[in-house]
Amino acid sequence: MEIEPAEEVKEPPRIHRLDESVVNRIAAGEVIQRPVSAVKELVENSLDASSTSISVLVKDGGLKLIQVSDDGHGIRYEDLPILCERHTTSKLSKYEDLQSIKSMGFRGEALASMTYVGHVTVTTITRGQLHGYRVSYRDGVMENEPKACAAVKGTQIVIENLFYNMVARRKTLQNSADDYTKIVDLLSRFAIHHIDVSFSCRKHGAARADVHSVATPSRLNAIRSVYGLSVAQNLIKIEASDNDPSSSVFEMDGFISNSNYVAKKTTMVLFINDRLVECTALKRALEIVYVATLPKASKPFIYMSITLPPEHVDVNVHPTKREVSLLNQEVIVEKIQSVVESVLRNSNESRTFQEQTVEATPSVPSVTNNDLHLSPSPSGSKSQRVPVNKIVRTDSSDPAGRMHAYLYKNPQKYLGRDSSLTTVRSSVRQRRNLKETADLTSIQELINDIDRKCHSGLLDIVRQSTYIGMADDVFALLQHNTHLYLANVVNLSKELMYQQVLRRFAHFNAIQLSEPAPLQELIMLALKEEDSDLESNENDDLKKKIAEMNTQLLNQKSEMLEEYFCIFIDSNGNLSRLPILLDQYTPDMDRVPEFVLCLGNDVEWEEEKNCFQSLAAALGNFYAMHPPMLPNPSGKGLEFYRKRKHGKHTQDGGNSCHVADGTAEEDEFEHELLSEAETAWAQREWSIQHVLFPSMRLFLKPPNSMASNGTFVRVASLEKLYKIFERC
Ligand code: ADP
Ligand code: MG
């Protein structure tokens, strides 16, 4: 291509038809993104061919060689010439077939794609034949006539030199970690779902297979042989189903890890209608349940198989078929989530109380769960049966409502739940930390206070409302039944964090500061901030004194701060660790100075209960989701980022600012600061929606005071709004 001088008027570029081979190579790159995607396609083909044994051999992470052998029905001799052409398939003939498709493949693209980005050789024999055939393909066509050869039952497909003609792709793959682990992971997943098929996966030259499963009638056996005993022995069976066409129709069965299972990463093996897929909404929903139910929860292991009527699943939404879209996904996710929740809670409770060696706090009767098999019984949730005029889609950001799929909405399942949760937690705590907690009844008293002061109406709103969006910097708009509320997120988050400190007391995970921060300097900063308007240096000595004294005080208390609150102050007086109050959330570090000053000034150190309460309040205030320090650039705050012309006039010669064209106007802003502010505000909004509100549903007990202090304001009734709209 020629580069034209900038002054010349640009001719529109010519449009031409891409060479067929270029089109095919581009398409191939989409379907076969990495070696593991080729393996997935090949194994799925073998499964579609009714194989009972599938073995995979891999060399150089799949770039040199991928070989998949099966004992399936094989490929007819007559079909070999078109086998690797695009859009040749034996599985689909008309579009409508897609509605009821049971096979994994249907696009007839995989094999073709592979021939455009690698060298493919197929060896196959069909039943009743004396010999098989071998043929190689390139760019969709046979390289030679099929040659007769000896063959064992089934098909063997070999791909060599994958991406030989895609230099960039090959380079990135060579530099990144080998795909072999991904391939092993993939085969492991297949192996625990298709338990009537034996799988093996081996690295070229290795004596042992890394996945080796034999057909077995027991899923648990399969999991044991693939993932090991430590996984298999910590699993709980789980089932759910629904058969109400007005809400959802599905069956689910699977295994989920219990509280003894330990892992840093979630393993979620999900099959929907026998297709290995991913569903982020479901995964998140379940992770949240684990965090909420098991104290100090590990990440879960989940195997789940969901079956729906084929016409409820759109399998054709992703080129690699990795994702599918479901009818009523939101409802299904929610139902599965609550089943997992109750199963875990039951298992957790029985275990805790069995192992209990000390007298537990009188236990609240555990929540009985007769809705393990979800069916729309008369006691089914009212929220699913609202009159049509009251069904309002409240999720502005996502028409499919996916964002909210992991929020709790079923009220009746949560009644009385938190009290049992508290009991479980406190008993777990006692069991684990008997000595430590023996004399800390004050924490229990503070938690009891929270329960006692909880406002049931507000609790209902917190648990059942839907987050719509932020109305301004401080208020979020919520919908609860047919009412709209404004809710003050600063107050709410402050209270939630306060309660979390007490609940997680002495059991926090830590946030490590990237650099330890000297307390004394932090306090100085905060003091200066406090009277920044005065701009006087006179008080500096006094400030230093205050900072010194406060640092001393905190140093003295450091042991307690660390042990109970995970606030770590090292021997040099540096703050280096803070507690995690909510997973996925770190506080605004701009507020550290203020917090440290508050520790020194506002905490009542004398009496235990007051001390814990004021410390929890100080943490609560620090972690609350305050508006960021930088003004909100999406409103009037934008002005703040306008460059002050007088200060900068030399830079642009002082004349271009007045020109009303786009570029000059843009130049008037402090871009770096502006983008920092935009990020801070966007992050906060994300946290409010995805961390604060979901966590509030699980943990917050709104105090009575919130009913009258402006934290919740009812703004409108949707019924009235509807009447108004109807009249229009
Ligand atoms: P799709 O699976 O979408 O039909 P593919 O390109 O993956 O498309 O495969 C094309 C066709 O080749 C399949 O429809 C099937 O008939 C045949 N085929 C591929 N692999 C095998 C196999 N291992 N055993 C038997 N037939 C196979
Ligand atoms: Mg296929």
Short mmCIF file of N, CA and C in Angstrom, two decimals, residues 642 645 654-669:
data_model
loop_
_atom_site.label_atom_id
_atom_site.label_comp_id
_atom_site.label_asym_id
_atom_site.label_seq_id
_atom_site.Cartn_x
_atom_site.Cartn_y
_atom_site.Cartn_z
N ARG A 642 -10.82 21.64 33.59
CA ARG A 642 -10.49 22.58 32.53
C ARG A 642 -9.17 23.25 32.89
N LYS A 645 -6.48 28.86 31.92
CA LYS A 645 -5.79 29.45 30.77
C LYS A 645 -4.65 30.38 31.18
N GLY A 654 -1.43 31.36 23.36
CA GLY A 654 -2.55 32.13 23.87
C GLY A 654 -3.63 32.43 22.86
N ASN A 655 -3.61 31.83 21.68
CA ASN A 655 -4.66 32.20 20.73
C ASN A 655 -5.58 31.04 20.36
N SER A 656 -5.09 29.81 20.40
CA SER A 656 -5.92 28.73 19.87
C SER A 656 -7.10 28.37 20.77
N CYS A 657 -7.02 28.73 22.02
CA CYS A 657 -8.09 28.35 22.94
C CYS A 657 -9.43 28.93 22.56
N HIS A 658 -9.40 30.02 21.89
CA HIS A 658 -10.68 30.69 21.61
C HIS A 658 -11.37 30.13 20.38
N VAL A 659 -10.63 29.38 19.62
CA VAL A 659 -11.25 28.81 18.43
C VAL A 659 -12.23 27.72 18.87
N ALA A 660 -13.41 27.80 18.33
CA ALA A 660 -14.43 26.86 18.81
C ALA A 660 -14.40 25.53 18.08
N ASP A 661 -13.26 25.16 17.53
CA ASP A 661 -13.29 23.85 16.88
C ASP A 661 -12.92 22.75 17.88
N GLY A 662 -13.25 21.52 17.50
CA GLY A 662 -13.15 20.40 18.43
C GLY A 662 -11.80 20.23 19.09
N THR A 663 -10.73 20.30 18.30
CA THR A 663 -9.43 20.00 18.87
C THR A 663 -9.03 21.03 19.92
N ALA A 664 -9.33 22.28 19.62
CA ALA A 664 -8.92 23.30 20.57
C ALA A 664 -9.64 23.10 21.88
N GLU A 665 -10.92 22.72 21.80
CA GLU A 665 -11.69 22.55 23.01
C GLU A 665 -11.15 21.40 23.87
N GLU A 666 -10.79 20.33 23.17
CA GLU A 666 -10.26 19.19 23.90
C GLU A 666 -9.00 19.54 24.66
N ASP A 667 -8.20 20.39 24.03
CA ASP A 667 -6.94 20.75 24.66
C ASP A 667 -7.11 21.51 25.95
N GLU A 668 -8.31 21.97 26.20
CA GLU A 668 -8.51 22.76 27.39
C GLU A 668 -8.56 21.93 28.66
N PHE A 669 -8.55 20.61 28.53
CA PHE A 669 -8.68 19.77 29.72
C PHE A 669 -7.36 19.13 30.15
#
